[in-house]
Amino acid sequence: MKYFRFFNILRCLAEVGLHHQHCGIPIASKERGKKVIKVKLPDFEDARKSDSLSIEEIRAKLKEKGIAPPRNWNEKPLFMSCTGAVVDAYVPPEGDGKISAITGPGMKQMYDFIGKKGKSFMALRRIRDIDYEFDLPTASLKVQDIYIEAQKALAANDEDKLHDLVTEKAFPEMFENVKNKTIVWKFIQQLEHPRIVHIRTAEMGSKDNMFAQITVRLHTQQILAIYDRFGRLMHGSEDTVKDVLEYVVLEKHLTLPHSTWKIHGKIIPDWMPPKESIKKTYYLPDIDKEFPEPPEKSLQEGDSSKESQVTAQST
């Protein structure tokens, strides 16, 4: 009886093993073997020896293992000296400088100007948090001096001085239009005191990198004459004094120590009428060489033939 029970147990175990193999389930011994994972430990002795190896030996060792040698990563710092555009550009009121403040349109302009001062006051507080000595009246007078010096440097083609007075955005816009030209510019007087009408701040990249922009209204009298490369007058006149109303945008890198205000651009409203076209000069060809006059002999022969025809008709 005992042998019969033992035989039944063996038969059951054999059937279970066959069932596991038929279902694709590994046997217990293989599962037990998979519990052990072989970990490749680092060779600390080899790492200690590699400290005394030369660069060529290290490179050869990495080449044997199929590892690319590391490269030195030299990260270059990025410096932004100015913004790329005018932030929230100011829109000048139509008829500014011509409409009196007593009239109805003038009162409406003053009301709109006061209503738009909220953002300018917030930007002014941000500027004064960094630049404690910023004052609107003194800054507006300083802007006029910067504007005059920049115009004189532009007329004299002084690139070094112009770089100190204008930003990198405004320099090509100003200097590209005066190539091969002669400029005569004079400042006569100011008709109204310069006034700051718009203040904005902008952050570039991070909050620690802040720029400030101010829009200044300049109403002055100037003389402007532009001559081409042949010395011919293209625009303006040296004898005519004109009233000029301009809105000049200046920018300052607030977070950069010892930074100064520089001319960043000029606002030209859409309602402004188009300027008069500039007179251009052209090369005139030598007409006498291209179209020479006929010789005198041919003219005499032609006259004699006409006279003979006239006599023949009369007869």
mmCIF file of C-alpha atoms in Angstrom:
data_model
loop_
_atom_site.group_PDB
_atom_site.id
_atom_site.type_symbol
_atom_site.label_atom_id
_atom_site.label_comp_id
_atom_site.label_asym_id
_atom_site.label_seq_id
_atom_site.Cartn_x
_atom_site.Cartn_y
_atom_site.Cartn_z
ATOM 1 C CA MET A 1 0.000 0.000 0.000
ATOM 2 C CA LYS A 2 2.842 2.357 0.828
ATOM 3 C CA TYR A 3 4.570 1.621 -2.478
ATOM 4 C CA PHE A 4 1.351 2.327 -4.336
ATOM 5 C CA ARG A 5 1.000 5.751 -2.710
ATOM 6 C CA PHE A 6 4.650 6.594 -3.448
ATOM 7 C CA PHE A 7 4.165 5.617 -7.093
ATOM 8 C CA ASN A 8 1.092 7.864 -7.370
ATOM 9 C CA ILE A 9 3.060 10.834 -5.973
ATOM 10 C CA LEU A 10 5.863 10.321 -8.512
ATOM 11 C CA ARG A 11 3.347 10.082 -11.337
ATOM 12 C CA CYS A 12 1.680 13.321 -10.276
ATOM 13 C CA LEU A 13 5.007 15.151 -10.132
ATOM 14 C CA ALA A 14 5.914 13.896 -13.621
ATOM 15 C CA GLU A 15 2.579 15.095 -15.009
ATOM 16 C CA VAL A 16 3.052 18.547 -13.464
ATOM 17 C CA GLY A 17 6.552 18.842 -14.983
ATOM 18 C CA LEU A 18 5.287 17.810 -18.420
ATOM 19 C CA HIS A 19 2.427 20.305 -18.158
ATOM 20 C CA HIS A 20 4.862 23.136 -17.309
ATOM 21 C CA GLN A 21 7.142 22.258 -20.218
ATOM 22 C CA HIS A 22 4.161 22.077 -22.614
ATOM 23 C CA CYS A 23 2.921 25.567 -21.558
ATOM 24 C CA GLY A 24 6.365 27.124 -21.987
ATOM 25 C CA ILE A 25 6.837 27.792 -18.291
ATOM 26 C CA PRO A 26 10.441 27.180 -17.197
ATOM 27 C CA ILE A 27 11.070 24.637 -14.509
ATOM 28 C CA ALA A 28 11.847 25.646 -10.946
ATOM 29 C CA SER A 29 15.598 25.187 -11.316
ATOM 30 C CA LYS A 30 15.835 27.679 -14.206
ATOM 31 C CA GLU A 31 13.712 30.188 -12.340
ATOM 32 C CA ARG A 32 15.912 29.788 -9.318
ATOM 33 C CA GLY A 33 18.989 30.396 -11.470
ATOM 34 C CA LYS A 34 17.564 33.616 -12.831
ATOM 35 C CA LYS A 35 17.350 35.082 -9.372
ATOM 36 C CA VAL A 36 21.099 35.569 -9.405
ATOM 37 C CA ILE A 37 22.298 38.554 -11.483
ATOM 38 C CA LYS A 38 25.944 38.891 -12.375
ATOM 39 C CA VAL A 39 27.098 42.444 -11.778
ATOM 40 C CA LYS A 40 30.274 43.687 -13.384
ATOM 41 C CA LEU A 41 32.109 45.550 -10.640
ATOM 42 C CA PRO A 42 34.394 48.440 -11.579
ATOM 43 C CA ASP A 43 38.095 47.828 -11.582
ATOM 44 C CA PHE A 44 39.298 50.328 -8.997
ATOM 45 C CA GLU A 45 42.899 49.358 -9.561
ATOM 46 C CA ASP A 46 42.615 50.196 -13.249
ATOM 47 C CA ALA A 47 41.005 53.555 -12.409
ATOM 48 C CA ARG A 48 43.849 54.305 -10.004
ATOM 49 C CA LYS A 49 46.438 53.535 -12.646
ATOM 50 C CA SER A 50 44.673 55.644 -15.313
ATOM 51 C CA ASP A 51 45.348 58.789 -13.285
ATOM 52 C CA SER A 52 49.050 58.547 -14.080
ATOM 53 C CA LEU A 53 48.572 57.795 -17.799
ATOM 54 C CA SER A 54 49.301 60.326 -20.507
ATOM 55 C CA ILE A 55 46.663 61.760 -22.834
ATOM 56 C CA GLU A 56 47.739 59.527 -25.736
ATOM 57 C CA GLU A 57 47.579 56.382 -23.555
ATOM 58 C CA ILE A 58 44.121 57.300 -22.290
ATOM 59 C CA ARG A 59 42.956 57.913 -25.873
ATOM 60 C CA ALA A 60 44.337 54.516 -26.982
ATOM 61 C CA LYS A 61 42.604 52.799 -24.056
ATOM 62 C CA LEU A 62 39.265 54.398 -24.900
ATOM 63 C CA LYS A 63 39.733 53.429 -28.534
ATOM 64 C CA GLU A 64 40.177 49.768 -27.516
ATOM 65 C CA LYS A 65 36.905 49.872 -25.590
ATOM 66 C CA GLY A 66 35.093 51.686 -28.415
ATOM 67 C CA ILE A 67 34.414 54.828 -26.380
ATOM 68 C CA ALA A 68 34.700 58.254 -28.012
ATOM 69 C CA PRO A 69 37.086 60.575 -26.140
ATOM 70 C CA PRO A 70 35.374 63.466 -24.291
ATOM 71 C CA ARG A 71 35.615 66.979 -25.695
ATOM 72 C CA ASN A 72 36.153 70.159 -23.759
ATOM 73 C CA TRP A 73 32.894 72.126 -23.516
ATOM 74 C CA ASN A 74 33.629 75.828 -23.596
ATOM 75 C CA GLU A 75 30.357 77.654 -23.129
ATOM 76 C CA LYS A 76 30.408 81.198 -24.535
ATOM 77 C CA PRO A 77 28.409 83.790 -22.621
ATOM 78 C CA LEU A 78 25.588 85.615 -24.413
ATOM 79 C CA PHE A 79 25.474 89.388 -24.002
ATOM 80 C CA MET A 80 22.491 91.484 -25.122
ATOM 81 C CA SER A 81 23.396 95.147 -25.291
ATOM 82 C CA CYS A 82 19.989 96.335 -26.508
ATOM 83 C CA THR A 83 16.503 95.189 -27.433
ATOM 84 C CA GLY A 84 15.530 94.499 -31.023
ATOM 85 C CA ALA A 85 12.538 96.851 -31.255
ATOM 86 C CA VAL A 86 10.608 99.622 -29.550
ATOM 87 C CA VAL A 87 8.560 98.167 -26.677
ATOM 88 C CA ASP A 88 4.896 99.243 -26.825
ATOM 89 C CA ALA A 89 5.538 102.131 -29.218
ATOM 90 C CA TYR A 90 3.935 105.474 -28.408
ATOM 91 C CA VAL A 91 1.277 106.712 -30.849
ATOM 92 C CA PRO A 92 1.542 110.503 -31.235
ATOM 93 C CA PRO A 93 -1.801 112.361 -31.417
ATOM 94 C CA GLU A 94 -2.728 113.688 -34.828
ATOM 95 C CA GLY A 95 -2.102 117.413 -35.210
ATOM 96 C CA ASP A 96 0.369 117.602 -32.323
ATOM 97 C CA GLY A 97 2.299 120.871 -32.373
ATOM 98 C CA LYS A 98 -0.405 122.604 -34.451
ATOM 99 C CA ILE A 99 -3.535 122.305 -32.307
ATOM 100 C CA SER A 100 -3.776 124.581 -29.280
ATOM 101 C CA ALA A 101 -4.615 123.097 -25.869
ATOM 102 C CA ILE A 102 -7.477 125.593 -25.484
ATOM 103 C CA THR A 103 -9.446 124.162 -28.411
ATOM 104 C CA GLY A 104 -11.647 121.064 -28.269
ATOM 105 C CA PRO A 105 -9.249 118.693 -30.095
ATOM 106 C CA GLY A 106 -6.388 119.964 -27.934
ATOM 107 C CA MET A 107 -8.302 119.216 -24.716
ATOM 108 C CA LYS A 108 -9.087 115.724 -26.016
ATOM 109 C CA GLN A 109 -5.378 115.103 -26.669
ATOM 110 C CA MET A 110 -4.530 116.161 -23.119
ATOM 111 C CA TYR A 111 -7.235 113.866 -21.713
ATOM 112 C CA ASP A 112 -5.948 110.869 -23.719
ATOM 113 C CA PHE A 113 -2.376 111.632 -22.664
ATOM 114 C CA ILE A 114 -3.326 111.663 -18.968
ATOM 115 C CA GLY A 115 -5.282 108.411 -19.358
ATOM 116 C CA LYS A 116 -2.264 106.561 -20.783
ATOM 117 C CA LYS A 117 0.070 107.588 -17.959
ATOM 118 C CA GLY A 118 -0.720 104.576 -15.725
ATOM 119 C CA LYS A 119 1.763 102.180 -17.336
ATOM 120 C CA SER A 120 4.370 104.928 -17.572
ATOM 121 C CA PHE A 121 4.189 105.558 -13.812
ATOM 122 C CA MET A 122 4.613 101.829 -13.088
ATOM 123 C CA ALA A 123 7.650 101.709 -15.401
ATOM 124 C CA LEU A 124 9.025 104.848 -13.734
ATOM 125 C CA ARG A 125 8.877 103.103 -10.337
ATOM 126 C CA ARG A 126 10.806 100.126 -11.735
ATOM 127 C CA ILE A 127 13.481 102.454 -13.132
ATOM 128 C CA ARG A 128 13.838 104.311 -9.830
ATOM 129 C CA ASP A 129 14.199 101.024 -7.945
ATOM 130 C CA ILE A 130 17.489 100.541 -9.821
ATOM 131 C CA ASP A 131 18.488 104.076 -10.837
ATOM 132 C CA TYR A 132 17.762 106.245 -7.788
ATOM 133 C CA GLU A 133 18.928 109.485 -9.449
ATOM 134 C CA PHE A 134 16.554 109.288 -12.428
ATOM 135 C CA ASP A 135 14.620 112.559 -12.758
ATOM 136 C CA LEU A 136 12.237 113.403 -15.619
ATOM 137 C CA PRO A 137 13.144 117.108 -16.228
ATOM 138 C CA THR A 138 16.908 116.556 -16.104
ATOM 139 C CA ALA A 139 16.626 113.371 -18.204
ATOM 140 C CA SER A 140 14.637 115.194 -20.912
ATOM 141 C CA LEU A 141 17.280 117.947 -21.154
ATOM 142 C CA LYS A 142 20.016 115.316 -21.301
ATOM 143 C CA VAL A 143 18.144 113.601 -24.148
ATOM 144 C CA GLN A 144 18.207 116.807 -26.185
ATOM 145 C CA ASP A 145 21.982 117.074 -25.729
ATOM 146 C CA ILE A 146 22.422 113.432 -26.785
ATOM 147 C CA TYR A 147 20.250 114.056 -29.861
ATOM 148 C CA ILE A 148 22.318 117.095 -30.917
ATOM 149 C CA GLU A 149 25.632 115.289 -30.430
ATOM 150 C CA ALA A 150 24.385 112.263 -32.396
ATOM 151 C CA GLN A 151 23.271 114.438 -35.324
ATOM 152 C CA LYS A 152 26.646 116.201 -35.386
ATOM 153 C CA ALA A 153 28.511 112.881 -35.310
ATOM 154 C CA LEU A 154 26.314 111.578 -38.136
ATOM 155 C CA ALA A 155 27.011 114.664 -40.256
ATOM 156 C CA ALA A 156 30.765 114.292 -39.600
ATOM 157 C CA ASN A 157 30.715 110.494 -40.303
ATOM 158 C CA ASP A 158 32.258 109.877 -36.882
ATOM 159 C CA GLU A 159 31.451 106.186 -36.303
ATOM 160 C CA ASP A 160 33.268 105.866 -32.962
ATOM 161 C CA LYS A 161 31.363 108.733 -31.365
ATOM 162 C CA LEU A 162 28.083 107.581 -32.890
ATOM 163 C CA HIS A 163 28.509 104.132 -31.291
ATOM 164 C CA ASP A 164 28.658 105.835 -27.885
ATOM 165 C CA LEU A 165 25.420 107.744 -28.519
ATOM 166 C CA VAL A 166 23.143 105.224 -30.296
ATOM 167 C CA THR A 167 22.350 101.542 -29.771
ATOM 168 C CA GLU A 168 23.381 98.686 -32.039
ATOM 169 C CA LYS A 169 19.888 98.620 -33.530
ATOM 170 C CA ALA A 170 19.834 102.316 -34.431
ATOM 171 C CA PHE A 171 23.409 102.552 -35.756
ATOM 172 C CA PRO A 172 22.885 100.719 -39.092
ATOM 173 C CA GLU A 173 19.533 102.448 -39.596
ATOM 174 C CA MET A 174 21.174 105.860 -39.276
ATOM 175 C CA PHE A 175 24.567 105.276 -40.885
ATOM 176 C CA GLU A 176 23.417 103.226 -43.885
ATOM 177 C CA ASN A 177 21.444 106.137 -45.367
ATOM 178 C CA VAL A 178 24.354 108.618 -45.343
ATOM 179 C CA LYS A 179 26.887 106.650 -47.375
ATOM 180 C CA ASN A 180 28.380 108.657 -50.264
ATOM 181 C CA LYS A 181 26.476 111.745 -49.093
ATOM 182 C CA THR A 182 27.369 115.064 -47.492
ATOM 183 C CA ILE A 183 25.132 116.324 -44.682
ATOM 184 C CA VAL A 184 24.904 119.887 -43.406
ATOM 185 C CA TRP A 185 22.911 120.020 -40.146
ATOM 186 C CA LYS A 186 22.515 122.877 -37.681
ATOM 187 C CA PHE A 187 20.497 123.211 -34.499
ATOM 188 C CA ILE A 188 18.922 126.664 -34.241
ATOM 189 C CA GLN A 189 16.728 126.665 -31.115
ATOM 190 C CA GLN A 190 14.057 124.771 -29.220
ATOM 191 C CA LEU A 191 10.472 125.882 -29.640
ATOM 192 C CA GLU A 192 9.244 123.907 -26.611
ATOM 193 C CA HIS A 193 10.990 122.252 -23.719
ATOM 194 C CA PRO A 194 11.660 118.537 -24.350
ATOM 195 C CA ARG A 195 9.115 116.340 -22.606
ATOM 196 C CA ILE A 196 9.081 112.621 -21.759
ATOM 197 C CA VAL A 197 5.701 111.291 -22.921
ATOM 198 C CA HIS A 198 6.181 107.509 -22.691
ATOM 199 C CA ILE A 199 8.137 105.165 -20.380
ATOM 200 C CA ARG A 200 8.388 101.400 -20.675
ATOM 201 C CA THR A 201 10.576 98.609 -19.269
ATOM 202 C CA ALA A 202 11.363 95.178 -20.723
ATOM 203 C CA GLU A 203 13.050 92.026 -19.425
ATOM 204 C CA MET A 204 15.315 90.037 -21.746
ATOM 205 C CA GLY A 205 16.016 86.416 -20.858
ATOM 206 C CA SER A 206 15.590 86.798 -17.101
ATOM 207 C CA LYS A 207 14.302 89.267 -14.549
ATOM 208 C CA ASP A 208 17.845 90.316 -13.714
ATOM 209 C CA ASN A 209 18.363 91.656 -17.255
ATOM 210 C CA MET A 210 16.148 94.738 -17.556
ATOM 211 C CA PHE A 211 16.028 97.501 -20.176
ATOM 212 C CA ALA A 212 14.241 100.848 -19.987
ATOM 213 C CA GLN A 213 12.907 102.919 -22.897
ATOM 214 C CA ILE A 214 11.698 106.506 -22.843
ATOM 215 C CA THR A 215 10.015 108.441 -25.657
ATOM 216 C CA VAL A 216 10.891 112.154 -25.720
ATOM 217 C CA ARG A 217 8.988 114.830 -27.610
ATOM 218 C CA LEU A 218 11.368 117.323 -29.264
ATOM 219 C CA HIS A 219 10.001 120.463 -30.940
ATOM 220 C CA THR A 220 12.936 122.386 -32.395
ATOM 221 C CA GLN A 221 14.118 124.491 -35.330
ATOM 222 C CA GLN A 222 16.785 122.946 -37.562
ATOM 223 C CA ILE A 223 18.610 123.393 -40.860
ATOM 224 C CA LEU A 224 19.212 120.317 -42.995
ATOM 225 C CA ALA A 225 20.778 119.949 -46.428
ATOM 226 C CA ILE A 226 21.836 116.677 -48.061
ATOM 227 C CA TYR A 227 24.173 116.552 -51.051
ATOM 228 C CA ASP A 228 24.935 113.533 -53.205
ATOM 229 C CA ARG A 229 28.401 112.276 -54.143
ATOM 230 C CA PHE A 230 28.575 114.788 -57.026
ATOM 231 C CA GLY A 231 27.884 117.740 -54.717
ATOM 232 C CA ARG A 232 24.328 118.264 -55.979
ATOM 233 C CA LEU A 233 21.531 119.134 -53.577
ATOM 234 C CA MET A 234 19.223 116.183 -52.871
ATOM 235 C CA HIS A 235 17.094 117.369 -49.954
ATOM 236 C CA GLY A 236 16.550 120.491 -47.866
ATOM 237 C CA SER A 237 18.429 123.772 -47.996
ATOM 238 C CA GLU A 238 21.139 125.514 -45.994
ATOM 239 C CA ASP A 239 19.177 128.804 -46.012
ATOM 240 C CA THR A 240 15.793 127.455 -44.861
ATOM 241 C CA VAL A 241 14.969 127.057 -41.172
ATOM 242 C CA LYS A 242 12.253 124.468 -40.496
ATOM 243 C CA ASP A 243 10.186 123.601 -37.426
ATOM 244 C CA VAL A 244 10.725 119.924 -36.614
ATOM 245 C CA LEU A 245 8.560 117.867 -34.250
ATOM 246 C CA GLU A 246 10.106 114.475 -33.441
ATOM 247 C CA TYR A 247 9.469 111.602 -31.042
ATOM 248 C CA VAL A 248 12.833 110.030 -30.218
ATOM 249 C CA VAL A 249 13.102 106.733 -28.302
ATOM 250 C CA LEU A 250 16.079 106.234 -25.989
ATOM 251 C CA GLU A 251 17.114 103.050 -24.220
ATOM 252 C CA LYS A 252 19.236 102.190 -21.211
ATOM 253 C CA HIS A 253 20.476 98.838 -19.872
ATOM 254 C CA LEU A 254 19.400 99.279 -16.257
ATOM 255 C CA THR A 255 21.067 96.206 -14.774
ATOM 256 C CA LEU A 256 24.403 96.974 -16.447
ATOM 257 C CA PRO A 257 26.541 99.255 -14.276
ATOM 258 C CA HIS A 258 27.744 102.554 -15.789
ATOM 259 C CA SER A 259 25.271 102.270 -18.683
ATOM 260 C CA THR A 260 23.980 105.450 -20.368
ATOM 261 C CA TRP A 261 20.932 106.499 -22.333
ATOM 262 C CA LYS A 262 21.302 105.941 -26.070
ATOM 263 C CA ILE A 263 19.130 106.718 -29.068
ATOM 264 C CA HIS A 264 17.211 103.574 -30.016
ATOM 265 C CA GLY A 265 14.793 104.729 -32.716
ATOM 266 C CA LYS A 266 12.291 107.289 -33.903
ATOM 267 C CA ILE A 267 8.505 107.025 -33.997
ATOM 268 C CA ILE A 268 6.845 107.964 -37.294
ATOM 269 C CA PRO A 269 3.022 107.809 -36.978
ATOM 270 C CA ASP A 270 0.828 106.364 -39.710
ATOM 271 C CA TRP A 271 -1.194 109.564 -40.101
ATOM 272 C CA MET A 272 1.906 111.572 -41.017
ATOM 273 C CA PRO A 273 1.872 112.720 -44.682
ATOM 274 C CA PRO A 274 4.565 111.261 -46.953
ATOM 275 C CA LYS A 275 7.773 113.231 -47.324
ATOM 276 C CA GLU A 276 8.800 114.853 -50.554
ATOM 277 C CA SER A 277 10.813 112.622 -52.842
ATOM 278 C CA ILE A 278 14.584 112.961 -52.908
ATOM 279 C CA LYS A 279 16.105 114.274 -56.081
ATOM 280 C CA LYS A 280 18.287 111.652 -57.737
ATOM 281 C CA THR A 281 21.118 112.223 -60.168
ATOM 282 C CA TYR A 282 21.775 110.106 -63.236
ATOM 283 C CA TYR A 283 24.624 109.737 -65.667
ATOM 284 C CA LEU A 284 23.823 111.383 -68.986
ATOM 285 C CA PRO A 285 25.500 109.769 -72.024
ATOM 286 C CA ASP A 286 27.455 111.793 -74.551
ATOM 287 C CA ILE A 287 24.832 112.346 -77.231
ATOM 288 C CA ASP A 288 27.332 113.810 -79.712
ATOM 289 C CA LYS A 289 29.352 110.566 -79.759
ATOM 290 C CA GLU A 290 26.403 108.187 -79.904
ATOM 291 C CA PHE A 291 24.407 110.199 -82.447
ATOM 292 C CA PRO A 292 26.897 112.191 -84.588
ATOM 293 C CA GLU A 293 25.641 114.825 -87.019
ATOM 294 C CA PRO A 294 25.668 113.943 -90.718
ATOM 295 C CA PRO A 295 28.532 115.370 -92.765
ATOM 296 C CA GLU A 296 28.076 118.611 -94.711
ATOM 297 C CA LYS A 297 28.731 117.022 -98.147
ATOM 298 C CA SER A 298 25.770 114.738 -97.857
ATOM 299 C CA LEU A 299 23.605 117.736 -96.949
ATOM 300 C CA GLN A 300 24.807 119.667 -100.049
ATOM 301 C CA GLU A 301 24.143 116.679 -102.285
ATOM 302 C CA GLY A 302 20.684 116.326 -100.806
ATOM 303 C CA ASP A 303 19.955 120.030 -101.435
ATOM 304 C CA SER A 304 21.124 119.822 -105.090
ATOM 305 C CA SER A 305 18.902 116.760 -105.708
ATOM 306 C CA LYS A 306 15.905 118.626 -104.244
ATOM 307 C CA GLU A 307 16.587 121.657 -106.506
ATOM 308 C CA SER A 308 16.727 119.422 -109.591
ATOM 309 C CA GLN A 309 13.381 117.831 -108.638
ATOM 310 C CA VAL A 310 11.813 121.286 -108.190
ATOM 311 C CA THR A 311 13.027 122.494 -111.661
ATOM 312 C CA ALA A 312 11.748 119.305 -113.264
ATOM 313 C CA GLN A 313 8.314 119.796 -111.734
ATOM 314 C CA SER A 314 8.195 123.480 -112.807
ATOM 315 C CA THR A 315 8.981 122.603 -116.437
#
